[in-house]
Short mmCIF file of C-alpha atoms in Angstrom, two decimals:
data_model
loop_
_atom_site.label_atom_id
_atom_site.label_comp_id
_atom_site.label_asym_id
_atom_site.label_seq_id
_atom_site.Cartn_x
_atom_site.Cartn_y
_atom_site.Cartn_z
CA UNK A 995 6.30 31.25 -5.81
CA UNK A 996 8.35 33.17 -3.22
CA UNK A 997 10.75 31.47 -0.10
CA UNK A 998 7.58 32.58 1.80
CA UNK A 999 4.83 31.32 -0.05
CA UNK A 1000 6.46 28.09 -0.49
CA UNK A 1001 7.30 27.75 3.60
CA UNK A 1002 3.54 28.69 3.86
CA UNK A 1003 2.46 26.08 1.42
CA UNK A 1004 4.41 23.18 3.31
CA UNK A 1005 2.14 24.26 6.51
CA UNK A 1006 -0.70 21.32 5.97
CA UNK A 1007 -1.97 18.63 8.32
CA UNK A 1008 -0.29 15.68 7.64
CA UNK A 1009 2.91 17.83 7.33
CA UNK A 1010 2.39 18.86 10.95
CA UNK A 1011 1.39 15.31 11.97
CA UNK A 1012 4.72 13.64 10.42
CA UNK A 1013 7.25 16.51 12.37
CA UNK A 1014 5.83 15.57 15.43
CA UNK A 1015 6.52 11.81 14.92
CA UNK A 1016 9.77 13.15 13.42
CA UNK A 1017 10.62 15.58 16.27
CA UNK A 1018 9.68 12.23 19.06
CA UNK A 1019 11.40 9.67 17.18
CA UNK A 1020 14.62 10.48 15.97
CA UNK A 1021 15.99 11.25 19.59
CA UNK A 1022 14.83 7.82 20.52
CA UNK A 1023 16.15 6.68 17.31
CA UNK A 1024 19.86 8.28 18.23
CA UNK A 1025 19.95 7.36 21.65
CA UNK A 1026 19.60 3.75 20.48
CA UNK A 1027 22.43 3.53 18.63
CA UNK A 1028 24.61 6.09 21.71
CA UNK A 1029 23.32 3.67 24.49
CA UNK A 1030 22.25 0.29 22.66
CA UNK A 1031 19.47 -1.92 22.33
CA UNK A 1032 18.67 -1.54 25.59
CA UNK A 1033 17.51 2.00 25.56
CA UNK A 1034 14.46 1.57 23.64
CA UNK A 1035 13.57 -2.35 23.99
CA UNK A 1036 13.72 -4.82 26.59
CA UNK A 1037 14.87 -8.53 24.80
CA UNK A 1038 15.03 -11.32 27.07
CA UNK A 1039 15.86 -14.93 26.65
CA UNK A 1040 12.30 -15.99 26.47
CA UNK A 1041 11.71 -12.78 23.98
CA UNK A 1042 14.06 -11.94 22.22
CA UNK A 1043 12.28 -10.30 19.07
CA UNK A 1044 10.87 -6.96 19.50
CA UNK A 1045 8.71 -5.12 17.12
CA UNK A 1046 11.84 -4.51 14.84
CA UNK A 1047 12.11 -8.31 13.64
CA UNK A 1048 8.05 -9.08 14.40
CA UNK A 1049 6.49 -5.93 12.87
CA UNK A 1050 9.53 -4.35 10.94
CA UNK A 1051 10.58 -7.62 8.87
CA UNK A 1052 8.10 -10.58 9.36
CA UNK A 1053 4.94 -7.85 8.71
CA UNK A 1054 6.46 -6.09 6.08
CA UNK A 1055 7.83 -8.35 4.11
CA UNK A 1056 4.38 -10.27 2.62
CA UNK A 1057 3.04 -6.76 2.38
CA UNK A 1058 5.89 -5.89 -0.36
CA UNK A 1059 4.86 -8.41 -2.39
CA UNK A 1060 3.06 -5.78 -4.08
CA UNK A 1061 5.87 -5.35 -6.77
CA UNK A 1062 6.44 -9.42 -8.27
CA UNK A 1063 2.46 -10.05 -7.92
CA UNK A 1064 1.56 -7.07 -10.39
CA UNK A 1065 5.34 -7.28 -12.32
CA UNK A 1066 4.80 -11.00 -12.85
CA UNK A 1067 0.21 -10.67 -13.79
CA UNK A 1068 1.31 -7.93 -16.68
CA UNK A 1069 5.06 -9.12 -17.90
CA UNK A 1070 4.47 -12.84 -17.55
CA UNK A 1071 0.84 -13.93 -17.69
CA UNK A 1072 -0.47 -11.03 -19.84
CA UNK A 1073 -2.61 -9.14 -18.16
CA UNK A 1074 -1.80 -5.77 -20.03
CA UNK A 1075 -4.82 -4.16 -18.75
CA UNK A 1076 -3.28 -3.61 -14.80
CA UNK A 1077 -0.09 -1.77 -16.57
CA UNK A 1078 -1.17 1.75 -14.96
CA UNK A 1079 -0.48 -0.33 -11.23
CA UNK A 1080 2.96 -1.83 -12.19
CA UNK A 1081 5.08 1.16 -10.90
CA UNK A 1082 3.13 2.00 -8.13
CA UNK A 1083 2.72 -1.35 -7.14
CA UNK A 1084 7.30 -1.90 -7.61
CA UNK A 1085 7.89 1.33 -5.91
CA UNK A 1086 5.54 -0.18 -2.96
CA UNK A 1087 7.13 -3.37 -2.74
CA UNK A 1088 10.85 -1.34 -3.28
CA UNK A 1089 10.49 0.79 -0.36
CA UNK A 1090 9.09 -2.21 1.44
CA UNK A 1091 11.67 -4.05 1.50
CA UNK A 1092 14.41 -1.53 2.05
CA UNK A 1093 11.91 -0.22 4.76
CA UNK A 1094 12.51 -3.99 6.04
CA UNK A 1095 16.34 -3.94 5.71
CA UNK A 1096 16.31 -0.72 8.08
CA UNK A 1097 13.94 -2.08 10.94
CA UNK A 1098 16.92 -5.46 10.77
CA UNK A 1099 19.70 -2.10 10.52
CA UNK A 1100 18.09 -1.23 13.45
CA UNK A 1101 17.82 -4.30 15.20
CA UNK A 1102 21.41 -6.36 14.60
CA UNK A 1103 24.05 -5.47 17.82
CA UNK A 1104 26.47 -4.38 15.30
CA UNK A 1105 24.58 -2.63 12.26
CA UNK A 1106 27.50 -1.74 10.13
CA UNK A 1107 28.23 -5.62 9.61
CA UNK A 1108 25.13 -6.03 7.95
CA UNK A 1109 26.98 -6.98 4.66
CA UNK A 1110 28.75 -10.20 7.00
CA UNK A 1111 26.50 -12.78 5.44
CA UNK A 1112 26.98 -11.53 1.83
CA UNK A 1113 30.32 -11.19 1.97
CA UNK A 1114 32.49 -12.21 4.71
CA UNK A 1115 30.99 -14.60 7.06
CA UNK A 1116 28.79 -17.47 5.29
CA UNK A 1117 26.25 -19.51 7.01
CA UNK A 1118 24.92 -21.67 4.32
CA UNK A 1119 23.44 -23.87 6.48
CA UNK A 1120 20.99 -20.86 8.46
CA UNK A 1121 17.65 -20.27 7.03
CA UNK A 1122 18.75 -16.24 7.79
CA UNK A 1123 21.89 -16.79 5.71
CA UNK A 1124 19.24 -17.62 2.91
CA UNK A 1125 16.34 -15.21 3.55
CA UNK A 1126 19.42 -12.17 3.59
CA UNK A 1127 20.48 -13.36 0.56
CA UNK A 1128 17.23 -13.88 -0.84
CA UNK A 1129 16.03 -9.98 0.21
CA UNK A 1130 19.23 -8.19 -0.87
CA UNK A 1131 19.38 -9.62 -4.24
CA UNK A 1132 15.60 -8.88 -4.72
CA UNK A 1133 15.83 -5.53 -3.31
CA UNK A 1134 18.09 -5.08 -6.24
CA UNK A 1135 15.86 -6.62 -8.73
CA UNK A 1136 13.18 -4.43 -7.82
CA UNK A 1137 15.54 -1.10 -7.78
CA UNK A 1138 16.34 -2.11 -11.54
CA UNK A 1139 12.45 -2.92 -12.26
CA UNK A 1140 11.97 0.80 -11.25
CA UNK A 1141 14.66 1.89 -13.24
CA UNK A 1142 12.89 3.07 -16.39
CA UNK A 1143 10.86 5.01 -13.87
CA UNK A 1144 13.89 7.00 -12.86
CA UNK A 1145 15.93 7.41 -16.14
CA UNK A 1146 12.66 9.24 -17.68
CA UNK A 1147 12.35 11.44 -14.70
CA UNK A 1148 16.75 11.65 -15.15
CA UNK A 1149 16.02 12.36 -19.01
CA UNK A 1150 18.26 9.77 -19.49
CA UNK A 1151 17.06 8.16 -22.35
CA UNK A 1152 19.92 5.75 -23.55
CA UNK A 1153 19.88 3.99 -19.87
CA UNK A 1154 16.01 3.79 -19.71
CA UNK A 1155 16.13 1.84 -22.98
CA UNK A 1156 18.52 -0.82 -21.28
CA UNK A 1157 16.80 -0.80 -18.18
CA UNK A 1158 13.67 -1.72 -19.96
CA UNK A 1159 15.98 -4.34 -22.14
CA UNK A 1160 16.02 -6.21 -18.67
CA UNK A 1161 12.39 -6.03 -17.61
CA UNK A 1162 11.46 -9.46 -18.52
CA UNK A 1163 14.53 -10.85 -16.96
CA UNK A 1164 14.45 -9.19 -13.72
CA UNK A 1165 10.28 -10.16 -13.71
CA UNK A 1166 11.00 -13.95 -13.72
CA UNK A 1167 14.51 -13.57 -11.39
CA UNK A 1168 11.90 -11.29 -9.11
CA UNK A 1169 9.43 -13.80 -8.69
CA UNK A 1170 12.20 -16.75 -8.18
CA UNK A 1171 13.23 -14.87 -5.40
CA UNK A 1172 10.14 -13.58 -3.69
CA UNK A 1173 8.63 -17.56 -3.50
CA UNK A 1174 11.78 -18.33 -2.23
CA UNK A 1175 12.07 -15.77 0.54
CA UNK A 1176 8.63 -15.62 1.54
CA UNK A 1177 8.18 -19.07 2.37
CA UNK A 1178 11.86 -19.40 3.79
CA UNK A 1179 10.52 -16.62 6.70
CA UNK A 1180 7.84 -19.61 7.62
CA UNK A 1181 10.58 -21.69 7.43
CA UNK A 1182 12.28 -20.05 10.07
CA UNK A 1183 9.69 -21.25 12.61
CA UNK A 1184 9.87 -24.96 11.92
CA UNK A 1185 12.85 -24.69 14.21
CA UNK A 1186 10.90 -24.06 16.74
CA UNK A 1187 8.51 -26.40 17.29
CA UNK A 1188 8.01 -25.96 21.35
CA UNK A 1189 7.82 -22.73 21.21
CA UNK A 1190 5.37 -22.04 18.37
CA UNK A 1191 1.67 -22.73 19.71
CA UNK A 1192 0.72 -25.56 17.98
CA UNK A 1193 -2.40 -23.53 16.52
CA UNK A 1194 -0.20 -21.78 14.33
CA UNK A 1195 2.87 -24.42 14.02
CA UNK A 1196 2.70 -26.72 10.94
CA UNK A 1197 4.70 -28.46 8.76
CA UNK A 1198 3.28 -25.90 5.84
CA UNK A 1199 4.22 -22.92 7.46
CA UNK A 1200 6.48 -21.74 4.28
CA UNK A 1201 3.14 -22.25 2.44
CA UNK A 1202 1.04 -20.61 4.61
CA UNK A 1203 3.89 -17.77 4.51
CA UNK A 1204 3.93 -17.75 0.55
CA UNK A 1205 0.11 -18.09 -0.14
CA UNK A 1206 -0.47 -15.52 2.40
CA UNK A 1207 1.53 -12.78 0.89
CA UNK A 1208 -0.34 -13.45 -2.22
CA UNK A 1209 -3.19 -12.02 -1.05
CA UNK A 1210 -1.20 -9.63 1.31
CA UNK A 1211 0.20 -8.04 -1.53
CA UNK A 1212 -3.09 -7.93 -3.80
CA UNK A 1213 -4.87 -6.07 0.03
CA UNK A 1214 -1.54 -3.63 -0.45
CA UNK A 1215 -1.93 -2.84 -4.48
CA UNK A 1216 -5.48 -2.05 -3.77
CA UNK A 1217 -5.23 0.19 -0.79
CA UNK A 1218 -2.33 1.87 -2.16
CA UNK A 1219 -3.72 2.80 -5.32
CA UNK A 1220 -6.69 4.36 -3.26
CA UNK A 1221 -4.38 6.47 -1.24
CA UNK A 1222 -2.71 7.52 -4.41
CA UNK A 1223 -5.79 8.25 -6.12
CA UNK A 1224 -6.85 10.60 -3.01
CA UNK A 1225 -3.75 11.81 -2.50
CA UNK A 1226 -2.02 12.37 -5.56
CA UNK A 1227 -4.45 13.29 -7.99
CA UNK A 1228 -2.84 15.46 -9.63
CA UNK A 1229 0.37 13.49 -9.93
CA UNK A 1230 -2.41 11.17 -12.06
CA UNK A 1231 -2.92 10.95 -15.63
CA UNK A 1232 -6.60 9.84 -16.79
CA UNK A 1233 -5.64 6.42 -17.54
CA UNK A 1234 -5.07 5.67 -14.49
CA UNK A 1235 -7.69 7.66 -12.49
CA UNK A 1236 -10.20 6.38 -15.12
CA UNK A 1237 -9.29 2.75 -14.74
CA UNK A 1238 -8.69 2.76 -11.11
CA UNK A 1239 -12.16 1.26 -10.11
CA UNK A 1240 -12.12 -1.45 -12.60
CA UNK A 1241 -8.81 -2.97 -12.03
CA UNK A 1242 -10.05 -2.62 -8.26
CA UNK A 1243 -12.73 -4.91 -8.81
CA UNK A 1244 -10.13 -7.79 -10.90
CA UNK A 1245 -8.15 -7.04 -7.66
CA UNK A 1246 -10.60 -7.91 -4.80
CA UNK A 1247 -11.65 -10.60 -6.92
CA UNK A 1248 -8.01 -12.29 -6.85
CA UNK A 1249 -7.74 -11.58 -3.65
CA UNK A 1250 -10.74 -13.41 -2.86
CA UNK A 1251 -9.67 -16.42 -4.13
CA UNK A 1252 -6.35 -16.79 -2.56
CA UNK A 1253 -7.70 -15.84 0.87
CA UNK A 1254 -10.34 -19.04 0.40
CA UNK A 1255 -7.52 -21.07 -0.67
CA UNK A 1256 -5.42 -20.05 2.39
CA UNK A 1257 -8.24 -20.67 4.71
CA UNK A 1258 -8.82 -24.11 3.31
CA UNK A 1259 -5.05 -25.40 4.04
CA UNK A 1260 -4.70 -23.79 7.50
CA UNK A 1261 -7.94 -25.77 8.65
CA UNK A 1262 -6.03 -28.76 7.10
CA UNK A 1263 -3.29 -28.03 8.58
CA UNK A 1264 -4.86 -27.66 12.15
CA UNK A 1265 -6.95 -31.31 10.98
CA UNK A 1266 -3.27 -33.03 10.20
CA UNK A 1267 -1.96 -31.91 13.56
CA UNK A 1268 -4.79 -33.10 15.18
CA UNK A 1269 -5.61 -29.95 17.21
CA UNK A 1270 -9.43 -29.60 16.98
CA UNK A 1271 -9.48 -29.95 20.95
CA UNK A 1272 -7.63 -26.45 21.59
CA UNK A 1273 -9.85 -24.55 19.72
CA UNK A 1274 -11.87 -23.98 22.42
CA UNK A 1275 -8.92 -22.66 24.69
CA UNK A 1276 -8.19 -18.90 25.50
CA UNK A 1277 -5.50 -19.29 22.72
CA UNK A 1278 -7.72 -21.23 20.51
CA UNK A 1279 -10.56 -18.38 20.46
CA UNK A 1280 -7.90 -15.83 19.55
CA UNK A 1281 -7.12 -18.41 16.80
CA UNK A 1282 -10.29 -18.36 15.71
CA UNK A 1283 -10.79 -14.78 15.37
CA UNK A 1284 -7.91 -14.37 13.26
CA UNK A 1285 -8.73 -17.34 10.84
CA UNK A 1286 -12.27 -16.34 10.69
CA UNK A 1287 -12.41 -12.35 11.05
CA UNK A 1288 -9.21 -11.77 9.49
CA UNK A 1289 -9.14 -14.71 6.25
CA UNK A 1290 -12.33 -15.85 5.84
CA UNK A 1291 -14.95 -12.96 6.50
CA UNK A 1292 -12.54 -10.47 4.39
CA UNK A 1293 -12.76 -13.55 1.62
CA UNK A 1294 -16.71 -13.35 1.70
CA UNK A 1295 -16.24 -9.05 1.79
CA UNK A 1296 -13.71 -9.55 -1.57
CA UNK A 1297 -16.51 -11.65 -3.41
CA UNK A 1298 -19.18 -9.23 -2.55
CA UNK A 1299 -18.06 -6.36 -3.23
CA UNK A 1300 -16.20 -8.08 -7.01
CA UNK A 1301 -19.89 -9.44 -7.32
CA UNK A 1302 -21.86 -6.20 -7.19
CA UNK A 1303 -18.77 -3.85 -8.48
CA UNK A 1304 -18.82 -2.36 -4.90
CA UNK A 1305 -15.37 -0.38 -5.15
CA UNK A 1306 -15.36 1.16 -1.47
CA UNK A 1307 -16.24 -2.64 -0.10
CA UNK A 1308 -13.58 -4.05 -1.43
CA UNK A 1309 -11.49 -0.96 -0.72
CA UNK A 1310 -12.53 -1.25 3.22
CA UNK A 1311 -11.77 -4.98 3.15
CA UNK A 1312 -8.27 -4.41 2.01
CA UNK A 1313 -7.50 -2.61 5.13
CA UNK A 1314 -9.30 -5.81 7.14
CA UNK A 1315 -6.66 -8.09 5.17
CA UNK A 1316 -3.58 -5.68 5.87
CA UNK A 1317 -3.97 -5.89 9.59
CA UNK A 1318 -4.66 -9.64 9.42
CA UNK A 1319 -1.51 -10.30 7.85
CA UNK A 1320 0.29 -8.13 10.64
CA UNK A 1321 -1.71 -9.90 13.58
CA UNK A 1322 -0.71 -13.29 11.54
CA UNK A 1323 2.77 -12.45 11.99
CA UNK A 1324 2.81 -11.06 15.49
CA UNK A 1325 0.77 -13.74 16.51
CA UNK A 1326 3.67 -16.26 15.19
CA UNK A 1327 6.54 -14.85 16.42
CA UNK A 1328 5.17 -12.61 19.67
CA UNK A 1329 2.06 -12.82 21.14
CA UNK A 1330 1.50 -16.25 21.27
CA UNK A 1331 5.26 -17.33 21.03
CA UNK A 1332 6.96 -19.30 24.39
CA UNK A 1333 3.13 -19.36 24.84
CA UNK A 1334 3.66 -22.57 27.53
CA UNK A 1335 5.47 -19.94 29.71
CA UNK A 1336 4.05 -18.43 32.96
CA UNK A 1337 4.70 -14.77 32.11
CA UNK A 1338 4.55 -12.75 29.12
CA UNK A 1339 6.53 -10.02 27.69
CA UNK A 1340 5.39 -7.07 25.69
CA UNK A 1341 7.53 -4.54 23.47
CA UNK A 1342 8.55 -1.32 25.41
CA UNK A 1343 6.84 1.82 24.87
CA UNK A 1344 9.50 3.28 23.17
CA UNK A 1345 9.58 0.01 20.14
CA UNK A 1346 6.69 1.68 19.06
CA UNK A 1347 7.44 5.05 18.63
CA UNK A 1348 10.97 4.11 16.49
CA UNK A 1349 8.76 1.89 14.60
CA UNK A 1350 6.36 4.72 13.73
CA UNK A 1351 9.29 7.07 13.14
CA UNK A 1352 11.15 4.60 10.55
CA UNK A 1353 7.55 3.92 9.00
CA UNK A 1354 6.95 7.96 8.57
CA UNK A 1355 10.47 8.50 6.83
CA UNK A 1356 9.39 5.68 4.03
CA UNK A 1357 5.79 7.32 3.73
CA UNK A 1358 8.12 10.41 3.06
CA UNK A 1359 10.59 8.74 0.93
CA UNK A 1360 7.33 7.16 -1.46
CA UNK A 1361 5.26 10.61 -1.41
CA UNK A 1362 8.72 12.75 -2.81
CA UNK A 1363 9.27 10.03 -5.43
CA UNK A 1364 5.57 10.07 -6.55
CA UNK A 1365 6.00 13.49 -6.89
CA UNK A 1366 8.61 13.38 -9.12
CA UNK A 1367 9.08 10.51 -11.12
CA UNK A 1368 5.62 9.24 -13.56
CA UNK A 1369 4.98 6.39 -11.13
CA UNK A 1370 1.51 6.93 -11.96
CA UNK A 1371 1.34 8.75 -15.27
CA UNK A 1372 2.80 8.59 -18.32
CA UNK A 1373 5.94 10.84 -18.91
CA UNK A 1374 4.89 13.40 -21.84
CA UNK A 1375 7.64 11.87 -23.95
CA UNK A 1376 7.52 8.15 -23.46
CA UNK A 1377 3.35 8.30 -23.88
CA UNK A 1378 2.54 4.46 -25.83
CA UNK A 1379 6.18 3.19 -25.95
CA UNK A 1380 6.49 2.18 -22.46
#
């Protein structure tokens, strides 16, 4: 293939679609580090998280859970059958969380201290101190989970037999950490019990957080691996394009059950705080259509579709979970938070487009690595010995 032919070749829709994001974004993205914070969001007192912290790291985060939920079902429990999805589901849940770490780069006054809480300023006694510990040592975990992934692409084969030496290690350390940090993030709101509508405030808000990335990640493996299976087909090997629908179906079918389970505890947890009376308030209806359109319908669509084998239901319904996890999260920490306050504040027009910007680059960063390494085939000389 000529220069030419290969400039030609690079001409395609989404290619077009991401330079325009690109070609929007990244002078927003400049000027907020040449003027501040202030160019492209408006904090207050009342508000003080933006889209960065309420979208970038609270929304994120359960949806990377992608990587200990399928790590920990084949390495620890057995489940040898979902192998072809524990790559792709790591690489998902890598690029998550470093996608994570760069909406907080983005967000933090002074970005190039980032490393303070590891290193030179300790605050044992913060919940943050413990969720940045908790995300930069499983951000590593995850990077050496992958790491057989990239020593076969590397050719290195001496490395990718230690790497794999570790895999059973960095499994168990993986989940350790991902329990840990996902229900220290809930945490994080029992400090603020007045500001929190009492809806969504509970004492098991760090369960809520941890059960709810259960199924946030399961909603994540399954879309994914339909993307990938549209997309990348012929970055596929049969075993996984042939098993695809099948493992979709033990998928929706997990995800069924922890999205019944999660419903069940967050209408005891609105029975223990005794809040049956504000269900019927403006706030209380929007409560209500999360808990019921977002958890418990998609729980009914899950069994359905695992029922009757219906791959494209549960497919669909993953999407349905995705954005309730995100709406969970924003509801939390922005839409209804300070809700006893007379005004309300919204993110600035310009939040969104560095969001989508940041979001684009790791769509970019996952497609060239699927491209490359055998995320989702077997490398020609590893075949059986994986």
């Amino acid at each position: 293939m000529t220069f030419a032919e290969y400039l030609k070749s690079l001409i395609t829709p989404f290619n077009i679609i991401v330079a325009c994001i690109l070609c929007v974004g990244i002078p927003f993205y400049v000027m907020r580090y040449l003027q501040g914070l202030i160019a492209v969001m408006h904090p207050s007192h009342e508000y003080p998280w933006g889209l960065f912290i309420c979208f970038g790291l609270l929304g994120t985060v359960p949806l990377s859970a992608t990587g200990f939920i399928m790590a920990s079902a084949v390495y620890l429990f057995g489940l040898k059958e979902y192998k072809p999805l524990v790559r792709m589901a790591i690489l998902t849940g890598f690029l998550g969380y470093a996608c994570a770490v760069a909406f907080i780069f983005t967000d933090i006054g002074r970005s190039w201290r980032l490393y303070y809480p590891m290193l030179v300023s300790y605050g044992p006694q913060s919940i943050l101190f413990l969720v940045a510990w908790h995300v930069a040592l499983y951000l590593s975990t995850q990077f050496v989970e992958f790491c057989p992934a990239i020593f076969e692409w590397l050719g290195a084969d001496r490395f990718r037999r230690w790497a794999l030496y570790t895999t059973i290690g960095a499994t168990i350390f993986g989940v350790i950490l991902s329990t840990l940090h996902q229900s220290a993030l809930g945490a994080l709101f029992l400090l603020m019990p007045g500001k929190v509508h009492p809806l969504w405030y509970s004492p098991y808000i760090p369960v809520f957080f941890f059960i709810s990335s259960i199924w946030a990640g399961l909603s994540m493996i399954i879309l994914v691996a339909w993307i990938c299976k549209k997309a990348f087909r012929g970055r596929s090997d049969d075993h996984f394009l042939n098993r695809i629908d099948n493992l979709t179906v033990g998928l929706g079918r997990a995800a069924s059950i922890t999205l019944f389970a999660y419903f069940a505890i967050k209408i005891i947890g609105v029975a223990h705080g005794h809040h049956w009376n504000l269900l019927t308030t403006s706030y209380g209806y929007w409560f209500q259509l999360e808990i019921f359109g977002f958890v418990l319908l998609p729980c009914f669509l899950f069994a359905q579709g695992a029922r009757y084998r219906n791959v494209g239901m549960i497919r669909i319904t993953s999407i349905i979970t995705v954005v309730g996890v995100i709406l969970n999260r924003l509801n939390l920490s922005l839409i209804t938070f300070n809700w006893n306050l007379p005004h309300r504040e919204f993110p600035k027009w310009t939040e969104y487009i560095v969001v989508l910007t940041i979001f684009t680059v790791f769509i970019l960063i996952f497609r060239w690595m699927v491209n490359r390494m055998p995320v989702l085939s077997e490398h020609p000389e590893y075949k059986e010995i994986h």
